[in-house]
Tab-separated table of C-alpha atoms and ligand atoms in Angstrom:
chain	number	residue	atom	x	y	z
P	7	MET	CA	-7.119	-5.465	-9.002
P	8	GLY	CA	-4.043	-6.806	-10.789
P	9	ILE	CA	-1.042	-7.845	-8.718
P	10	VAL	CA	2.355	-6.337	-9.516
P	11	ASN	CA	4.832	-7.995	-7.175
P	12	VAL	CA	8.267	-6.472	-6.835
P	13	THR	CA	9.555	-8.856	-4.186
P	14	PRO	CA	12.232	-11.481	-4.612
P	15	ASP	CA	10.171	-14.121	-2.753
P	16	SER	CA	6.392	-13.539	-2.684
P	17	PHE	CA	3.716	-16.272	-2.452
P	18	SER	CA	3.487	-17.311	-6.054
P	19	ASP	CA	5.312	-15.234	-8.630
P	20	GLY	CA	8.155	-13.729	-6.626
P	21	GLY	CA	11.332	-13.127	-8.506
P	22	LEU	CA	9.716	-13.244	-11.914
P	23	LEU	CA	9.811	-9.490	-12.270
P	24	SER	CA	13.450	-8.499	-12.093
P	25	GLY	CA	13.487	-4.712	-12.258
P	26	PRO	CA	11.266	-1.650	-12.412
P	27	GLU	CA	10.976	-1.737	-16.221
P	28	ASP	CA	9.773	-5.329	-16.099
P	29	ALA	CA	7.262	-4.533	-13.373
P	30	ILE	CA	5.957	-1.470	-15.229
P	31	ARG	CA	5.560	-3.510	-18.404
P	32	HIS	CA	3.752	-6.230	-16.455
P	33	GLY	CA	1.407	-3.679	-14.845
P	34	ALA	CA	0.638	-2.111	-18.227
P	35	ARG	CA	-0.220	-5.525	-19.563
P	36	LEU	CA	-2.575	-6.249	-16.646
P	37	ALA	CA	-4.307	-2.902	-17.245
P	38	ASP	CA	-4.658	-3.781	-20.912
P	39	GLU	CA	-6.202	-7.106	-19.888
P	40	GLY	CA	-8.851	-5.258	-17.884
P	41	ALA	CA	-7.470	-4.555	-14.413
P	42	ASP	CA	-9.181	-1.494	-12.891
P	43	VAL	CA	-6.495	-1.068	-10.211
P	44	LEU	CA	-2.833	-2.125	-10.068
P	45	ASP	CA	-1.478	-3.205	-6.685
P	46	VAL	CA	2.272	-2.725	-6.290
P	47	GLY	CA	3.904	-4.557	-3.378
P	48	GLY	CA	7.530	-4.698	-2.266
P	49	GLU	CA	7.323	-6.605	1.013
P	50	SER	CA	6.758	-10.331	0.875
P	51	THR	CA	4.070	-11.431	3.296
P	52	ARG	CA	4.342	-15.143	2.681
P	53	PRO	CA	3.867	-17.160	5.873
P	54	GLY	CA	7.003	-17.044	8.009
P	55	SER	CA	8.607	-14.133	6.161
P	56	ASP	CA	10.600	-11.400	7.861
P	57	THR	CA	9.993	-7.707	7.284
P	58	VAL	CA	12.160	-5.719	4.872
P	59	SER	CA	13.678	-2.340	5.726
P	60	ILE	CA	11.896	0.870	4.745
P	61	ASP	CA	14.717	1.783	2.337
P	62	GLU	CA	14.619	-1.591	0.634
P	63	GLU	CA	10.847	-1.454	0.244
P	64	LEU	CA	11.015	2.122	-1.094
P	65	ASP	CA	13.721	1.155	-3.600
P	66	ARG	CA	11.491	-1.623	-4.881
P	67	VAL	CA	8.125	0.097	-5.152
P	68	ILE	CA	8.650	3.818	-5.790
P	69	PRO	CA	10.107	3.602	-9.335
P	70	VAL	CA	7.321	1.212	-10.322
P	71	ILE	CA	4.558	3.395	-8.842
P	72	GLU	CA	6.006	6.481	-10.543
P	73	GLY	CA	6.347	4.700	-13.855
P	74	LEU	CA	2.846	3.198	-13.809
P	75	SER	CA	1.149	6.408	-12.634
P	76	LYS	CA	2.811	8.359	-15.480
P	77	ALA	CA	2.248	5.738	-18.160
P	78	LEU	CA	-1.351	4.941	-17.138
P	79	PRO	CA	-2.895	8.054	-15.585
P	80	ASP	CA	-6.401	6.556	-15.769
P	81	VAL	CA	-5.556	3.398	-13.834
P	82	PRO	CA	-5.300	3.945	-10.080
P	83	VAL	CA	-2.233	2.405	-8.484
P	84	SER	CA	-2.344	1.019	-4.965
P	85	VAL	CA	0.636	0.308	-2.739
P	86	ASP	CA	0.609	-2.919	-0.750
P	87	THR	CA	2.398	-1.947	2.456
P	88	ARG	CA	2.135	-1.938	6.240
P	89	LYS	CA	4.561	0.960	6.683
P	90	PRO	CA	3.291	4.554	7.004
P	91	ASP	CA	6.582	5.935	5.594
P	92	VAL	CA	6.250	3.755	2.503
P	93	ALA	CA	2.573	4.711	2.153
P	94	ARG	CA	3.401	8.438	2.297
P	95	ALA	CA	6.204	8.136	-0.274
P	96	ALA	CA	3.986	6.021	-2.535
P	97	LEU	CA	1.178	8.600	-2.393
P	98	ASP	CA	3.717	11.321	-3.308
P	99	ALA	CA	4.862	9.134	-6.207
P	100	GLY	CA	1.334	8.882	-7.604
P	101	ALA	CA	-0.387	6.013	-5.774
P	102	ARG	CA	-4.069	6.664	-5.086
P	103	ILE	CA	-4.827	3.789	-2.732
P	104	VAL	CA	-2.988	2.337	0.271
P	105	ASN	CA	-3.550	-1.407	0.589
P	106	ASP	CA	-2.646	-2.052	4.225
P	107	ILE	CA	-2.566	-5.723	5.149
P	108	GLY	CA	-2.132	-4.505	8.739
P	109	GLY	CA	-5.666	-3.058	8.647
P	110	GLY	CA	-4.467	0.374	9.742
P	111	ARG	CA	-3.308	-0.981	13.092
P	112	ASP	CA	-0.087	1.067	12.963
P	113	PRO	CA	-1.259	4.251	14.666
P	114	GLU	CA	0.394	6.423	11.994
P	115	MET	CA	-1.085	4.664	8.992
P	116	LEU	CA	-4.592	6.122	8.883
P	117	GLY	CA	-3.152	9.548	9.666
P	118	ALA	CA	-0.896	9.217	6.625
P	119	VAL	CA	-3.823	8.340	4.347
P	120	GLY	CA	-6.509	10.666	5.767
P	121	PRO	CA	-5.370	14.080	4.538
P	122	SER	CA	-4.136	12.762	1.175
P	123	GLY	CA	-7.555	12.039	-0.307
P	124	ALA	CA	-6.434	8.511	-1.135
P	125	GLY	CA	-8.436	5.348	-0.675
P	126	VAL	CA	-7.508	2.641	1.802
P	127	VAL	CA	-7.854	-1.139	1.904
P	128	LEU	CA	-8.160	-2.450	5.464
P	129	MET	CA	-7.341	-6.146	5.679
P	130	HIS	CA	-7.641	-8.556	8.578
P	131	MET	CA	-4.527	-10.475	9.542
P	132	LEU	CA	-3.962	-12.554	12.672
P	133	ARG	CA	-0.721	-11.416	14.367
P	134	ASP	CA	1.931	-10.820	11.642
P	135	PRO	CA	3.260	-12.684	8.583
P	136	LYS	CA	6.014	-14.291	10.645
P	137	THR	CA	3.625	-16.119	12.978
P	138	MET	CA	0.167	-15.927	11.389
P	139	GLN	CA	0.057	-19.510	10.141
P	140	ASP	CA	1.252	-21.058	13.439
P	141	ASP	CA	-1.975	-22.921	14.325
P	142	PRO	CA	-4.426	-20.045	13.829
P	143	ARG	CA	-7.470	-20.326	16.116
P	144	TYR	CA	-10.733	-18.432	16.455
P	145	ALA	CA	-13.825	-19.057	18.580
P	146	ASP	CA	-15.883	-17.761	15.638
P	147	VAL	CA	-13.767	-16.678	12.682
P	148	VAL	CA	-16.550	-14.845	10.839
P	149	ALA	CA	-17.707	-12.920	13.900
P	150	GLU	CA	-14.160	-11.984	14.923
P	151	VAL	CA	-13.021	-10.859	11.482
P	152	THR	CA	-16.257	-8.929	10.878
P	153	GLU	CA	-15.946	-7.175	14.236
P	154	PHE	CA	-12.292	-6.303	13.514
P	155	LEU	CA	-13.231	-4.812	10.136
P	156	ARG	CA	-16.152	-2.880	11.629
P	157	GLU	CA	-13.834	-1.392	14.226
P	158	ARG	CA	-11.146	-0.528	11.627
P	159	ILE	CA	-13.734	1.243	9.429
P	160	GLU	CA	-14.660	3.348	12.444
P	161	ALA	CA	-11.012	4.187	13.078
P	162	ALA	CA	-10.507	5.132	9.422
P	163	VAL	CA	-13.586	7.368	9.384
P	164	PHE	CA	-12.315	8.962	12.605
P	165	ALA	CA	-9.007	9.657	10.803
P	166	GLY	CA	-10.885	11.555	8.108
P	167	ILE	CA	-11.287	8.859	5.467
P	168	PRO	CA	-14.895	8.811	4.232
P	169	GLU	CA	-16.625	5.459	3.853
P	170	GLU	CA	-16.622	5.743	0.026
P	171	ARG	CA	-12.839	5.561	0.110
P	172	ILE	CA	-12.638	2.534	2.413
P	173	CYS	CA	-12.366	-1.045	1.239
P	174	ILE	CA	-12.402	-4.026	3.615
P	175	ASP	CA	-10.851	-7.442	3.097
P	176	PRO	CA	-11.098	-10.508	5.378
P	177	GLY	CA	-7.496	-11.443	4.512
P	178	ILE	CA	-7.740	-14.893	2.990
P	179	GLY	CA	-4.666	-16.905	4.055
P	180	PHE	CA	-3.485	-14.374	6.633
P	181	GLY	CA	-3.665	-16.410	9.821
P	182	LYS	CA	-6.370	-18.781	8.561
P	183	ASN	CA	-6.592	-22.501	7.897
P	184	VAL	CA	-8.567	-23.943	4.983
P	185	ASP	CA	-11.839	-24.043	6.962
P	186	HIS	CA	-11.356	-20.444	8.139
P	187	ASN	CA	-10.815	-19.311	4.537
P	188	LEU	CA	-13.915	-21.134	3.315
P	189	ALA	CA	-16.060	-19.775	6.150
P	190	LEU	CA	-14.900	-16.213	5.383
P	191	LEU	CA	-15.625	-16.607	1.674
P	192	ARG	CA	-19.131	-17.861	2.477
P	193	ALA	CA	-19.536	-14.821	4.722
P	194	VAL	CA	-18.931	-12.179	2.018
P	195	PRO	CA	-22.635	-11.179	2.172
P	196	ALA	CA	-22.194	-10.376	5.881
P	197	LEU	CA	-19.424	-7.872	5.080
P	198	ARG	CA	-21.514	-5.758	2.725
P	199	PRO	CA	-23.706	-4.192	5.450
P	200	LEU	CA	-20.572	-2.696	7.047
P	201	GLY	CA	-20.801	-0.040	4.329
P	202	ALA	CA	-17.352	-0.252	2.750
P	203	THR	CA	-16.291	-1.739	-0.561
P	204	VAL	CA	-15.527	-5.460	-0.170
P	205	MET	CA	-12.383	-7.035	-1.568
P	206	ILE	CA	-11.216	-10.652	-1.708
P	207	GLY	CA	-7.641	-11.737	-2.416
P	208	ALA	CA	-7.383	-15.488	-2.915
P	209	SER	CA	-5.459	-15.790	-6.179
P	210	ARG	CA	-3.121	-18.833	-6.220
P	211	LYS	CA	-3.198	-19.120	-2.405
P	212	GLY	CA	-2.361	-22.226	-0.432
P	213	PHE	CA	-5.915	-23.368	0.362
P	214	ILE	CA	-6.578	-23.637	-3.393
P	215	GLY	CA	-3.546	-25.905	-3.577
P	216	VAL	CA	-4.933	-28.011	-0.736
P	217	LEU	CA	-8.380	-28.297	-2.332
P	218	THR	CA	-7.080	-29.110	-5.833
P	219	GLY	CA	-3.815	-30.911	-5.114
P	220	VAL	CA	-1.979	-28.403	-7.324
P	221	GLU	CA	1.290	-27.600	-5.584
P	222	GLU	CA	2.703	-25.075	-8.038
P	223	PRO	CA	1.041	-21.699	-7.301
P	224	SER	CA	1.205	-20.470	-10.897
P	225	GLU	CA	-0.840	-23.526	-11.928
P	226	ARG	CA	-3.744	-22.749	-9.593
P	227	LEU	CA	-5.684	-20.793	-12.228
P	228	GLU	CA	-8.907	-22.813	-12.237
P	229	GLY	CA	-9.228	-22.769	-8.468
P	230	SER	CA	-8.446	-19.048	-8.428
P	231	LEU	CA	-11.148	-18.395	-11.034
P	232	ALA	CA	-13.633	-20.430	-8.996
P	233	VAL	CA	-12.976	-18.276	-5.935
P	234	ALA	CA	-13.220	-15.035	-7.921
P	235	VAL	CA	-16.542	-16.063	-9.476
P	236	VAL	CA	-18.038	-17.202	-6.167
P	237	ALA	CA	-16.755	-14.156	-4.251
P	238	ALA	CA	-18.112	-11.711	-6.847
P	239	SER	CA	-21.399	-13.592	-6.980
P	240	LEU	CA	-21.712	-13.310	-3.203
P	241	GLY	CA	-21.112	-9.558	-3.385
P	242	ALA	CA	-17.364	-8.853	-3.426
P	243	ASP	CA	-16.705	-5.618	-5.347
P	244	LEU	CA	-13.013	-6.179	-6.022
P	245	VAL	CA	-10.907	-9.292	-6.481
P	246	ARG	CA	-7.114	-9.103	-6.234
P	247	VAL	CA	-5.633	-11.484	-8.808
P	248	HIS	CA	-2.529	-12.482	-10.740
P	249	ASP	CA	-4.342	-13.758	-13.858
P	250	VAL	CA	-6.256	-10.696	-14.969
P	251	ALA	CA	-7.322	-11.663	-18.512
P	252	ALA	CA	-8.841	-14.979	-17.450
P	253	THR	CA	-10.504	-13.474	-14.362
P	254	VAL	CA	-12.061	-10.620	-16.336
P	255	ARG	CA	-13.568	-13.108	-18.797
P	256	ALA	CA	-14.907	-15.359	-16.044
P	257	LEU	CA	-16.425	-12.397	-14.178
P	258	ARG	CA	-18.037	-10.967	-17.319
P	259	VAL	CA	-20.048	-14.176	-17.534
P	260	SER	CA	-20.822	-14.658	-13.828
P	261	ASP	CA	-21.692	-10.948	-13.429
P	262	ALA	CA	-24.062	-11.151	-16.405
P	263	ILE	CA	-25.891	-13.952	-14.621
P	264	VAL	CA	-26.018	-12.878	-10.989
P	265	ARG	CA	-24.633	-9.418	-10.309
P	266	GLU	CA	-28.018	-7.791	-10.624
P	267	LEU	CA	-29.271	-10.059	-7.848
P	268	VAL	CA	-26.319	-9.145	-5.626
P	269	ASP	CA	-26.547	-5.383	-6.133
P	270	GLY	CA	-30.342	-5.433	-5.914
U	1	LIG	C1	-3.563	-9.883	-0.091
U	1	LIG	C2	-2.999	-8.605	-0.122
U	1	LIG	C3	-4.965	-10.013	0.123
U	1	LIG	C4	-5.042	-7.618	0.251
U	1	LIG	C5	-1.451	-10.085	-0.396
U	1	LIG	C6	-0.579	-13.007	-2.033
U	1	LIG	C7	-0.128	-12.515	-0.716
U	1	LIG	N1	-3.718	-7.480	0.048
U	1	LIG	N2	-1.671	-8.750	-0.299
U	1	LIG	N3	-5.652	-8.846	0.295
U	1	LIG	N4	-2.578	-10.798	-0.293
U	1	LIG	N5	-5.792	-6.527	0.433
U	1	LIG	O1	-0.855	-12.277	-2.972
U	1	LIG	O2	-0.649	-14.259	-2.159
U	1	LIG	O3	-5.559	-11.104	0.181
U	1	LIG	S1	0.141	-10.747	-0.623
């Protein structure tokens, strides 16, 4: 999954894409580099960030989703949003997946996705982006996140979304310290029995900066590749990344070695 950010201030590449044409061109390039899905997001979820209005988010994402869906009909577009109204408009504009970092906790969200036939990504986040990194604590992070995802799958199935269209994501960096992130990455094999597709999004995130000493997010490529390779080798089906060409090459090699073992 290639990341197409249309926010002025996201984690690592915010502000680099200035308008819809730029974002569409960037998405087309990621598809050309081997992305199987393009994830378009218009709300920054960096730690401490405030929400944006529905209208602002729609203005940012809808032209890009329309443009990408028309230009690349074979590449599914997902919309990275927590808002049911944005999800509905994005699906009308051609998106085929709703990537909900709220895990479908908004009671309207699963209802918006269910009848549309779209897929959904259900991610775990502690609290909300504003407060998630304020001393996050868990008694047992793996057990709690796994239980949350199990319960959200059930809710999604109840809302009419079949398991084949559900993807789960432990939400690396969303209310987690470095040890929490590492424990959740080690626990990828424990997510597979839940029955949904498993996704990991760790590209350029803060814990990679901590582990490598690289402060500039766009320079965290090697650490990001390491996470992608390990996550895929432990059984993640999808990795959400900024650097698609490099990740595709790394995964071609690691998949050739171990994927058969993972998929049995
Ligand atoms: C994730 C995401 C992630 C899913 C972001 C960033 C922050 N969606 N949206 N999983 N991260 N499903 O890209 O650094 O990890 S925004």
